[in-house]
mmCIF file of C-alpha atoms in Angstrom:
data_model
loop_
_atom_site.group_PDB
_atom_site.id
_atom_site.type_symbol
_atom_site.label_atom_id
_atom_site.label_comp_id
_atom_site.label_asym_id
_atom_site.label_seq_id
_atom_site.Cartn_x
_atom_site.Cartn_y
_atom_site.Cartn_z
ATOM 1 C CA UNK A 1 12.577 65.643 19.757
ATOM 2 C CA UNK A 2 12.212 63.056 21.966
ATOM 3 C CA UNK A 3 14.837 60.867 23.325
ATOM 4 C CA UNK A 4 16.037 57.230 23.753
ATOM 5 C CA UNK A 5 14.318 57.028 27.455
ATOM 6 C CA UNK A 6 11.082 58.985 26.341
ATOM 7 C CA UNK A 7 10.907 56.593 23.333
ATOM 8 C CA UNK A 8 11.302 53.517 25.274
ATOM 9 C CA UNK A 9 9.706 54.489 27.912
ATOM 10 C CA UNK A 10 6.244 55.019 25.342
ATOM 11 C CA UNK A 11 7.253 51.398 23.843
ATOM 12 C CA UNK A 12 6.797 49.641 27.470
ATOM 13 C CA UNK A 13 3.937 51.618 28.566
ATOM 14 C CA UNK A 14 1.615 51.749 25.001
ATOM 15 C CA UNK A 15 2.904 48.523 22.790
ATOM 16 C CA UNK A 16 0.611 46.238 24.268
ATOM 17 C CA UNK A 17 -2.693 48.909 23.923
ATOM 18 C CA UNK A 18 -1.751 49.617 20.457
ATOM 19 C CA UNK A 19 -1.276 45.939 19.546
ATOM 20 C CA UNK A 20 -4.771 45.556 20.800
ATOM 21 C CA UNK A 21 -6.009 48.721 19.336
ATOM 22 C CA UNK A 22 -4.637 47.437 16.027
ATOM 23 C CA UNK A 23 -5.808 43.666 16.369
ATOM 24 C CA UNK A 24 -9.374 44.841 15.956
ATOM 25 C CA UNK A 25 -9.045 45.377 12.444
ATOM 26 C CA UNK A 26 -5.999 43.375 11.284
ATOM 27 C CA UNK A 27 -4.402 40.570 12.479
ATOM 28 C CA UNK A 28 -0.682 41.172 12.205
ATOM 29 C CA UNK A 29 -0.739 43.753 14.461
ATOM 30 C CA UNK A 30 2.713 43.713 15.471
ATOM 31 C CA UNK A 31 3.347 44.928 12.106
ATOM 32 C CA UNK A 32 1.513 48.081 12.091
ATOM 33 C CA UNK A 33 2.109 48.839 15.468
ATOM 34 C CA UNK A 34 5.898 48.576 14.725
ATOM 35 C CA UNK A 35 5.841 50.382 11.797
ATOM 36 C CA UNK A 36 3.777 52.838 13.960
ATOM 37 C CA UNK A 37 6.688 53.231 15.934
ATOM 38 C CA UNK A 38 9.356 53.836 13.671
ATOM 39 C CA UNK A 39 7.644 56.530 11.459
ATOM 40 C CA UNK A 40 7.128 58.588 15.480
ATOM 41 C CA UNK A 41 10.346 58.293 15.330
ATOM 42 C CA UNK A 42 11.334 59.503 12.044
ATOM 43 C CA UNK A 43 9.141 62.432 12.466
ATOM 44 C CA UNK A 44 10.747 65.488 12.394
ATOM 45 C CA UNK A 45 8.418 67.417 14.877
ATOM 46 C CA UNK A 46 7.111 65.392 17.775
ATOM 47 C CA UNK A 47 3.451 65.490 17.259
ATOM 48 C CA UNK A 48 1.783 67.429 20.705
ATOM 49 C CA UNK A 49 -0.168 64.320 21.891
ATOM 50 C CA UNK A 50 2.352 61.696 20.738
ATOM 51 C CA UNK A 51 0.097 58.855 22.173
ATOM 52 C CA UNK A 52 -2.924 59.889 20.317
ATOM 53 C CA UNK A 53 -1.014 60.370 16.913
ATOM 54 C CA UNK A 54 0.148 56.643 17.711
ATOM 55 C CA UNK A 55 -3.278 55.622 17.936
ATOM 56 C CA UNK A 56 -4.247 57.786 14.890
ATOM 57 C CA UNK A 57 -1.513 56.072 13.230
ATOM 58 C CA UNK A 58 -2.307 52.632 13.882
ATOM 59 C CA UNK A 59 -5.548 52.492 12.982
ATOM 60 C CA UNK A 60 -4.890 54.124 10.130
ATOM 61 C CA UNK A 61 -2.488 51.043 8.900
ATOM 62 C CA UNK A 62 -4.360 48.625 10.819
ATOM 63 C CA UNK A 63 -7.223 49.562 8.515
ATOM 64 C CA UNK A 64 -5.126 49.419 5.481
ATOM 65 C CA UNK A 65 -3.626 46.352 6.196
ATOM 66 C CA UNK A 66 -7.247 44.534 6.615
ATOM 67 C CA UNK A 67 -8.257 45.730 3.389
ATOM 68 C CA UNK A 68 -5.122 43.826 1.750
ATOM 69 C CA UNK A 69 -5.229 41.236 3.497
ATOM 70 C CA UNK A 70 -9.100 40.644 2.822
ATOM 71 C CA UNK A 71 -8.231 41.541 -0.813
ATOM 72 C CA UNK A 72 -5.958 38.120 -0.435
ATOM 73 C CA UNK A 73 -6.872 35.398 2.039
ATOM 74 C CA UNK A 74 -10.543 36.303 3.394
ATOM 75 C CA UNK A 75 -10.501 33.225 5.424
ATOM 76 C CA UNK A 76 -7.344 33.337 6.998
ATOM 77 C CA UNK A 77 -7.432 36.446 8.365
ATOM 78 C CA UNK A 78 -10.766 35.609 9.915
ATOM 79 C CA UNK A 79 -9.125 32.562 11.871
ATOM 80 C CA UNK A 80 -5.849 34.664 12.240
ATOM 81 C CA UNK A 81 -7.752 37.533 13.835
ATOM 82 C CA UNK A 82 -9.437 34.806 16.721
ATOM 83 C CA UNK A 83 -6.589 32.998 17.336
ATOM 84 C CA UNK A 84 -4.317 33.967 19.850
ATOM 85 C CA UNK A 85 -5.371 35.764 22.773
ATOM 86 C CA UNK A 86 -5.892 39.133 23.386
ATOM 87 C CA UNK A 87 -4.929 39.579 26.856
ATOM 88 C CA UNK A 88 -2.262 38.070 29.228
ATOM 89 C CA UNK A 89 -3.755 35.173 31.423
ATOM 90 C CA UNK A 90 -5.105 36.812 33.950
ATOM 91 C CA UNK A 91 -3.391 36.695 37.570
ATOM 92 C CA UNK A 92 -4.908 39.231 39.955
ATOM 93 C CA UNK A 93 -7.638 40.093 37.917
ATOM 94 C CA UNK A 94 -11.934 39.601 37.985
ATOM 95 C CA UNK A 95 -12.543 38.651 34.517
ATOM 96 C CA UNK A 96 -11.638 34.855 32.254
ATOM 97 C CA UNK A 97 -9.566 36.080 29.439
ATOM 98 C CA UNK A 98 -10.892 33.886 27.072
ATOM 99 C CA UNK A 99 -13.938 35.446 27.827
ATOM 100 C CA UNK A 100 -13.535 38.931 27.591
ATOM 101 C CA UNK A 101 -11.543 38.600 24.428
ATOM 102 C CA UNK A 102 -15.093 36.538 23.252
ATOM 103 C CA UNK A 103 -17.042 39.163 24.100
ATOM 104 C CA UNK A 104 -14.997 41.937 22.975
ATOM 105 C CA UNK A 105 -14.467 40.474 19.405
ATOM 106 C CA UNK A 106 -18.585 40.543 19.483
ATOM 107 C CA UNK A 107 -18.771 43.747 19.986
ATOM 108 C CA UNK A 108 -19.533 46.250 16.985
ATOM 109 C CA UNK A 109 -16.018 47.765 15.994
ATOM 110 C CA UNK A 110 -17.601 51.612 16.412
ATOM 111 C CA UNK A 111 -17.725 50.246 20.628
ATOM 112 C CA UNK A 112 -14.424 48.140 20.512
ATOM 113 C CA UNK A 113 -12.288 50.464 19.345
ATOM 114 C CA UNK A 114 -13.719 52.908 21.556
ATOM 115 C CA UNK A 115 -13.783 50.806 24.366
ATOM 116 C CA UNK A 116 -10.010 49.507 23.706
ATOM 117 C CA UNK A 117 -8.471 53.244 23.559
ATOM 118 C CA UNK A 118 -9.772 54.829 26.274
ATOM 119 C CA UNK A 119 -9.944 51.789 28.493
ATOM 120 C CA UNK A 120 -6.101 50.109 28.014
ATOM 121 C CA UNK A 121 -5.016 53.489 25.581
ATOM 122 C CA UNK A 122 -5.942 55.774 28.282
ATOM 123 C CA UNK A 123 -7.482 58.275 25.673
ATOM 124 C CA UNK A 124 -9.374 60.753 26.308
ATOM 125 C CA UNK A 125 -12.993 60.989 24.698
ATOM 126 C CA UNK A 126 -11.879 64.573 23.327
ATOM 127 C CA UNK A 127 -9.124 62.463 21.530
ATOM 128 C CA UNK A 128 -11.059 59.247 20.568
ATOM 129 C CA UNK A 129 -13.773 61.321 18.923
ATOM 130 C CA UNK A 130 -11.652 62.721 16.270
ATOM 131 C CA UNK A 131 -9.703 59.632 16.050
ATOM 132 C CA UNK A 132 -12.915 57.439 15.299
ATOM 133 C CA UNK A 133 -14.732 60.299 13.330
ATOM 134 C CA UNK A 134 -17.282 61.174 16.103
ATOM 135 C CA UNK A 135 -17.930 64.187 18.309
ATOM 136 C CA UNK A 136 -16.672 63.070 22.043
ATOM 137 C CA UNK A 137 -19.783 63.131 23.138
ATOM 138 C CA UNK A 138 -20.883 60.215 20.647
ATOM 139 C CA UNK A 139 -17.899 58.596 21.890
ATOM 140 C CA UNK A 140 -18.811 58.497 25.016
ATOM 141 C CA UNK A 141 -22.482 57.227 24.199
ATOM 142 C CA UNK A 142 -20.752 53.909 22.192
ATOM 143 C CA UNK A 143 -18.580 53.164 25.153
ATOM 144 C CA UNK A 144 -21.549 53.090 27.505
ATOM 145 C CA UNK A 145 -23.299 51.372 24.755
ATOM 146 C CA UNK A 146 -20.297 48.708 24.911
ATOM 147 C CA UNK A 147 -19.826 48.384 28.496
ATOM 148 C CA UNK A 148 -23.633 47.332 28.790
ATOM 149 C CA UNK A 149 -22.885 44.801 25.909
ATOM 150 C CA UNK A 150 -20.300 43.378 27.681
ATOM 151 C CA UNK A 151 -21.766 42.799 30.973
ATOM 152 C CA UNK A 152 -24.371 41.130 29.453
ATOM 153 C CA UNK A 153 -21.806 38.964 27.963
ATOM 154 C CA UNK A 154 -19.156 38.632 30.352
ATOM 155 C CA UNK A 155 -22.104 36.630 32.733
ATOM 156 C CA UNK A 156 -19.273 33.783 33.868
ATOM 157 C CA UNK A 157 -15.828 35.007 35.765
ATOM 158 C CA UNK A 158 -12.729 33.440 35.587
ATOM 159 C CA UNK A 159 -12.720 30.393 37.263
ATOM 160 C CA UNK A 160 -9.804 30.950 39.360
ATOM 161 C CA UNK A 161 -11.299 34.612 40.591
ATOM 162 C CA UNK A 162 -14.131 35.186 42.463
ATOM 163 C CA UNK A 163 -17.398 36.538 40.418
ATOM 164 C CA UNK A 164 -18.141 40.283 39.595
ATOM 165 C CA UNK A 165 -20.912 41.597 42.224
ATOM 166 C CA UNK A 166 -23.779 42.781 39.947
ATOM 167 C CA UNK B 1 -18.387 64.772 30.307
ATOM 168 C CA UNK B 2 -17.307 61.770 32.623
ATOM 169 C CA UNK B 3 -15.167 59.991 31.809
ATOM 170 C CA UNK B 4 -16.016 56.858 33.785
ATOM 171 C CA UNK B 5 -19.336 55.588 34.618
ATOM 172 C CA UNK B 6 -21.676 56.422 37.129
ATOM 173 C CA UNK B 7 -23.371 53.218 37.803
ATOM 174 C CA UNK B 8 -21.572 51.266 40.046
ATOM 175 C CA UNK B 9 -21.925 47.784 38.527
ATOM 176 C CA UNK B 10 -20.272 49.174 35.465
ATOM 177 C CA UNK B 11 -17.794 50.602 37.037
ATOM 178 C CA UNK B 12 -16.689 47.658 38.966
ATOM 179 C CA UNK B 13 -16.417 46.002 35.190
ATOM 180 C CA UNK B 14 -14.439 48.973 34.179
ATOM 181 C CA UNK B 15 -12.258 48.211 37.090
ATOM 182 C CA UNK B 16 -11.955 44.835 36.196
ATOM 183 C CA UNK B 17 -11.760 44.678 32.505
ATOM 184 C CA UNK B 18 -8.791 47.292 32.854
ATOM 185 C CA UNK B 19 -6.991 45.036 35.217
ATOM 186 C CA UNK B 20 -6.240 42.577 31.943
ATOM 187 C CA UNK B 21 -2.899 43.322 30.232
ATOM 188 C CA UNK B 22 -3.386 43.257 27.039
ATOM 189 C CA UNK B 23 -0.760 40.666 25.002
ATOM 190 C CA UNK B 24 2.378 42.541 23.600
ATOM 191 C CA UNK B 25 2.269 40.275 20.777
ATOM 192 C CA UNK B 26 5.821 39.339 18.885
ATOM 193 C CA UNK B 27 6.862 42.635 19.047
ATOM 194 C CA UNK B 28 10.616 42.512 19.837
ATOM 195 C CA UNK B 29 11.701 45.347 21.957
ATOM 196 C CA UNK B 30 15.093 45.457 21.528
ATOM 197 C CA UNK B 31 14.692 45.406 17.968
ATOM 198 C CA UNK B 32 12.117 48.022 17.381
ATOM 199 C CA UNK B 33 14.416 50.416 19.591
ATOM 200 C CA UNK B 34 17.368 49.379 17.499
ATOM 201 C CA UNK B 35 14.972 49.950 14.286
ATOM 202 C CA UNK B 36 13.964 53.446 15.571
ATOM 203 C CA UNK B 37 17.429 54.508 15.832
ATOM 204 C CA UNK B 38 18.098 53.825 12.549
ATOM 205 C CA UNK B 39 14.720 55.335 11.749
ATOM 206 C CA UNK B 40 16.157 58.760 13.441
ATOM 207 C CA UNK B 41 19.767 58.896 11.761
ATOM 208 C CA UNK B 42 17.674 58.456 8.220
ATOM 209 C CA UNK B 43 16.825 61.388 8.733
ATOM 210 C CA UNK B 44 17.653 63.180 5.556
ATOM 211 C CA UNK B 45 17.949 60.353 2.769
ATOM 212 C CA UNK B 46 17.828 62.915 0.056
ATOM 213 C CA UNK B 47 20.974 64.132 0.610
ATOM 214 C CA UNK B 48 23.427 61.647 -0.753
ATOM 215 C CA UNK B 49 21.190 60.952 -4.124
ATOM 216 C CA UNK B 50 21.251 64.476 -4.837
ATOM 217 C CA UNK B 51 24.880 64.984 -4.544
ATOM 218 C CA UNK B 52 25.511 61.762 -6.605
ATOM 219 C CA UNK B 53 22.756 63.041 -9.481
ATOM 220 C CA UNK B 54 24.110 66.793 -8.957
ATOM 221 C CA UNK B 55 27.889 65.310 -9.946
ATOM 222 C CA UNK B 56 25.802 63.535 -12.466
ATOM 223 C CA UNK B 57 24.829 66.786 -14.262
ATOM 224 C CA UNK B 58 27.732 68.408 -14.048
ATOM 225 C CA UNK B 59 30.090 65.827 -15.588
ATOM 226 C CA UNK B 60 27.355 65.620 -18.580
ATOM 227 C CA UNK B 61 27.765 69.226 -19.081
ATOM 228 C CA UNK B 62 31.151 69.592 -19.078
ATOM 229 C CA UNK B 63 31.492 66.448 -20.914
ATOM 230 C CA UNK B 64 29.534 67.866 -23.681
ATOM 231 C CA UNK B 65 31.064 71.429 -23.198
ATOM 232 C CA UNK B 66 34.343 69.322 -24.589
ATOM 233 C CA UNK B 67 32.691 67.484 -27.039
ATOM 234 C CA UNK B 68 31.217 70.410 -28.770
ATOM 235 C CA UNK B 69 34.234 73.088 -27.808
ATOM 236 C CA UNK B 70 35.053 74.177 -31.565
ATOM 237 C CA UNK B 71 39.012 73.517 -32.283
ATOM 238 C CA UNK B 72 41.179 76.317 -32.299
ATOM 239 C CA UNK B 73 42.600 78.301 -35.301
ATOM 240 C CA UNK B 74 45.959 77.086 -36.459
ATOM 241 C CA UNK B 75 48.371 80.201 -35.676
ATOM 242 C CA UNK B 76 51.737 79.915 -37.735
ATOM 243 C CA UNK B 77 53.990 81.472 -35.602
ATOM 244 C CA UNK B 78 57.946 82.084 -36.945
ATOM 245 C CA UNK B 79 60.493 80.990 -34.590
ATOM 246 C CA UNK B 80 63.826 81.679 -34.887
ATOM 247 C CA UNK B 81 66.697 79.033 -34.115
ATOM 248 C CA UNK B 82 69.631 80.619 -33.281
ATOM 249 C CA UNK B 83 72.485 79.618 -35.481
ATOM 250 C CA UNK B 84 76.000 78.463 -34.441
ATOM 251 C CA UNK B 85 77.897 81.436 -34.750
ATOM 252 C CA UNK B 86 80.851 80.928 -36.991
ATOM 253 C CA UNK B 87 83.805 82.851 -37.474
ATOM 254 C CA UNK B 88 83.476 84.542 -40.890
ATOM 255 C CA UNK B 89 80.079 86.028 -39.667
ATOM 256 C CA UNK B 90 78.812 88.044 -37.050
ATOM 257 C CA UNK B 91 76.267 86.528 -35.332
ATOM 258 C CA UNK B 92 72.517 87.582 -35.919
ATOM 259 C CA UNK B 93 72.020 89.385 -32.530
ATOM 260 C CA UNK B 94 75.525 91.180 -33.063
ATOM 261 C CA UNK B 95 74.053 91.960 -36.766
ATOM 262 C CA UNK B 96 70.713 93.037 -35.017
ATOM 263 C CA UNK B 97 72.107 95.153 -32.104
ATOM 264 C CA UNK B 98 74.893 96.584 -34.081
ATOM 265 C CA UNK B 99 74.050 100.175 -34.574
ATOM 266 C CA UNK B 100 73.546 101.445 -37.997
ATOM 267 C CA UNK B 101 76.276 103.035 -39.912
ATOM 268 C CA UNK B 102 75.817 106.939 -40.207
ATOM 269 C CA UNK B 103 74.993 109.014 -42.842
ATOM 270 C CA UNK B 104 78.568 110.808 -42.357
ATOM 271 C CA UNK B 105 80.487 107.263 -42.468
ATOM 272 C CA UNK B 106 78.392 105.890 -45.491
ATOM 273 C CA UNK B 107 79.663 109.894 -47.274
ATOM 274 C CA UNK B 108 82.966 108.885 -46.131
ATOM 275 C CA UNK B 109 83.005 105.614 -47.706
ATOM 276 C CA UNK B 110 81.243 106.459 -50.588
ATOM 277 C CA UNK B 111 84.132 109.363 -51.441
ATOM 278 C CA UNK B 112 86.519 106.663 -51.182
ATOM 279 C CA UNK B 113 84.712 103.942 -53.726
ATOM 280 C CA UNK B 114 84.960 104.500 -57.229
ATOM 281 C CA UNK B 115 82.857 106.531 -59.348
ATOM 282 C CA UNK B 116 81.171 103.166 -60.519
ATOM 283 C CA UNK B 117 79.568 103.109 -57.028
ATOM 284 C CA UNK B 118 78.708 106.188 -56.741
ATOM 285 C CA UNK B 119 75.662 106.404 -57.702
ATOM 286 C CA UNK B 120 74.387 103.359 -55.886
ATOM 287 C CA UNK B 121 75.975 104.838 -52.595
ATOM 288 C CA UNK B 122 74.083 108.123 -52.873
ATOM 289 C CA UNK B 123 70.959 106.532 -53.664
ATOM 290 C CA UNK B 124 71.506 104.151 -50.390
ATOM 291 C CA UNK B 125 72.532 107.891 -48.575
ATOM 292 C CA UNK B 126 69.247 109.121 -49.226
ATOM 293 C CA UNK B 127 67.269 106.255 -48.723
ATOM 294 C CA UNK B 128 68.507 105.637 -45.139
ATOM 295 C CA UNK B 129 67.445 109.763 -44.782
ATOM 296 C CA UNK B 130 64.019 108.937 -46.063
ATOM 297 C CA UNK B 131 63.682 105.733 -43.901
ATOM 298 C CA UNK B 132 64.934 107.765 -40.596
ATOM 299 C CA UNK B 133 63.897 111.172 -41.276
ATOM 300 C CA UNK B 134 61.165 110.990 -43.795
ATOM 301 C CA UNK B 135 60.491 112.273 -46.801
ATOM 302 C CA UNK B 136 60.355 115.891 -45.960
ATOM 303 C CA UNK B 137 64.244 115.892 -44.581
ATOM 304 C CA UNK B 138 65.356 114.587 -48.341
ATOM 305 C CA UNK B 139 67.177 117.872 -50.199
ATOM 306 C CA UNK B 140 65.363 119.550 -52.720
ATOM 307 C CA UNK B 141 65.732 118.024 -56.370
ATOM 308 C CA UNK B 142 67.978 120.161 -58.076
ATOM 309 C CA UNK B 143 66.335 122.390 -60.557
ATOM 310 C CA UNK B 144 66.583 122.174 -64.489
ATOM 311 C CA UNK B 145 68.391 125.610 -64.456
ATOM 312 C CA UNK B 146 70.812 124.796 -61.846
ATOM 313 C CA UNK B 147 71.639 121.373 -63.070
ATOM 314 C CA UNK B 148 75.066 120.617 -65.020
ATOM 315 C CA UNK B 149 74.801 120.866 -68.533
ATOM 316 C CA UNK B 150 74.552 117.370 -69.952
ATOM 317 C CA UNK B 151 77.142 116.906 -72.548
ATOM 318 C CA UNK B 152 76.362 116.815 -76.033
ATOM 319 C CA UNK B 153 77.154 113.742 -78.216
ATOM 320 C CA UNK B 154 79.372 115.267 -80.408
ATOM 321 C CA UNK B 155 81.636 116.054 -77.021
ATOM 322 C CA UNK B 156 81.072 112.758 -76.171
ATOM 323 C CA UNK B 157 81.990 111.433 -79.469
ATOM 324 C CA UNK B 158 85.184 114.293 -79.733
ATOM 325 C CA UNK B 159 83.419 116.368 -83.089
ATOM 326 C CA UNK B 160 83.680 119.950 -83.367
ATOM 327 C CA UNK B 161 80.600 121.561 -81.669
ATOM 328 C CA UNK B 162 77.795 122.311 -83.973
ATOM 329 C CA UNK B 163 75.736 125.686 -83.011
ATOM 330 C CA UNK B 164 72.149 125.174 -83.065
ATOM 331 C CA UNK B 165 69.938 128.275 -83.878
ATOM 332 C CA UNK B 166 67.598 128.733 -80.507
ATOM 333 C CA UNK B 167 64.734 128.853 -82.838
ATOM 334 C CA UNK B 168 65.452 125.772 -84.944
ATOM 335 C CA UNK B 169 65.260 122.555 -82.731
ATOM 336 C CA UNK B 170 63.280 120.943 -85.577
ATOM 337 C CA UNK B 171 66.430 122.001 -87.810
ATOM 338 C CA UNK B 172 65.082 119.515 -90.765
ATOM 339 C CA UNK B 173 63.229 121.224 -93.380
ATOM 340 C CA UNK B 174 61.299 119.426 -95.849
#
């Protein structure tokens, strides 16, 4: 089982992927993620790739909780879901934040979610294909597919970096 | 399979786009670790609800167990209360324990009594023989033969004896 400094070591290193992983479908994300957390815990076997059952897990309930929530307050969630950011003003980085969070909430949820694991998640495509019902291979395909999107999109820098060299 | 892109320009966006941190949200760490140990101790939370509904059953089936137990038999059972012994009479364990008087002492006594208890004193000798010995150790009845002659009534009433012919016991003619 794992212990106190393996769990919070996975908390420091994962709760900020999986709160983006899970803000692509829901927009309480803390929630699920939490809740994501606690039932690793309570397992009584740790899974063999505890990172991808954490992902499995939290877009399982991420899912779930959109449904309810659309069920209640369509609207809200929609202006929920774009309002804070997604990403921590950038510092060192190439890329506006406000703008890749734009042009990653464009993007078709079968590339986001792809896109988001492997890229912040650090998943492998052998582990995002089962997790978002595709062979790897297809996997791989939507991420390219995404990454084209977004340089299409992401066309302005962050003002306080210099420009991407195309 | 690759698992980064080949082109270059893509690459460089990779690069870049993995740079951003994503936003931890409101998740509070110290009380998601402080949730999770909870989570771990919980780990059997069956254990006290089935004790509590095993006790549960039990005390229902004992409980009716006595309600349904049929009530015992009423047993009458003689006691005996020990009496004050007083000074005219022996007490009842002296009675009890004291040994039974022969058969030689009760002859004794019985020779001594007068004739009037005679017969009642022979007829207590042989029933104490009968209760001790059984039936078989009583003496034979005496036969008719041997048996003293039973007197006549004129003896008895002091008349000359009358001869009676050995054929005539119907001595009335008519």
């Amino acid at each position: 089982m794992m212990g106190p400094e393996g769990f919070s070591r996975l908390v420091d290193e994962h709760v900020g992927a999986l709160v983006l992983y899970a803000r692509q479908w829901c927009a309480a994300p803390e929630d699920v993620v939490q809740e994501a957390f606690l039932k690793l815990v309570a397992q009584k076997k740790e899974p063999d790739h505890p990172i991808a059952w954490l992902y499995r897990v939290v877009r399982n309930a991420a899912i779930s909780a959109s449904r309810s929530a659309k069920r209640r307050q369509h609207h809200e969630t929609v202006a929920a879901s774009r309002g804070p950011s997604w990403f921590v003003p950038c510092e060192a980085g190439g890329l506006d934040v406000e703008s890749a969070t734009a042009a990653l909430q464009e993007l078709p949820l079968e590339q986001r979610e792809i896109i988001v694991a492997h890229l912040w998640g650090g998943l492998t495509f052998e582990k995002i294909g089962p997790l978002a019902g595709c062979s790897s291979s297809t996997a791989h395909r939507r991420y390219l597919e995404g990454f084209l999107a977004l340089r299409k999109k992401l066309e302005k820098p962050c003002p306080s970096q210099p420009p991407i060299r195309s | 399979m690759s698992e980064s892109t080949s082109d270059p320009k893509l690459a460089a966006l990779e690069k870049s786009l993995a740079a951003l941190v994503p936003v931890p949200g409101r998740i509070d760490r110290d009380q998601l670790l402080f949730r999770a140990g909870q989570a771990s101790v919980r780990s059997r939370p069956w254990l006290w609800p089935a004790t509590t509904a095993l006790s549960i059953v039990v005390t229902a089936g004992l409980a009716t167990v006595l309600a349904l137990r049929p009530t015992p038999a009423m047993v009458e059972r003689v006691v005996y209360v020990p009496s004050p012994p007083s000074a005219s009479e022996p007490s009842f364990q002296a009675r009890t324990t004291a040994p039974m008087p022969s058969t030689a002492r009760l002859d004794s006594s019985i020779e001594e009594e007068p004739s009037l208890l005679a017969s009642s004193a022979e007829y207590i000798r042989e029933r104490n023989q009968a209760i001790r010995w059984g039936v078989e150790a009583l003496p034979p009845a005496p036969s008719v033969a041997s048996a003293t002659p039973t007197p006549s009534v004129e003896s008895m009433l002091g008349l000359p004896e009358r001869k009676v012919e050995p054929g005539s016991l119907f001595p009335l003619k008519f």
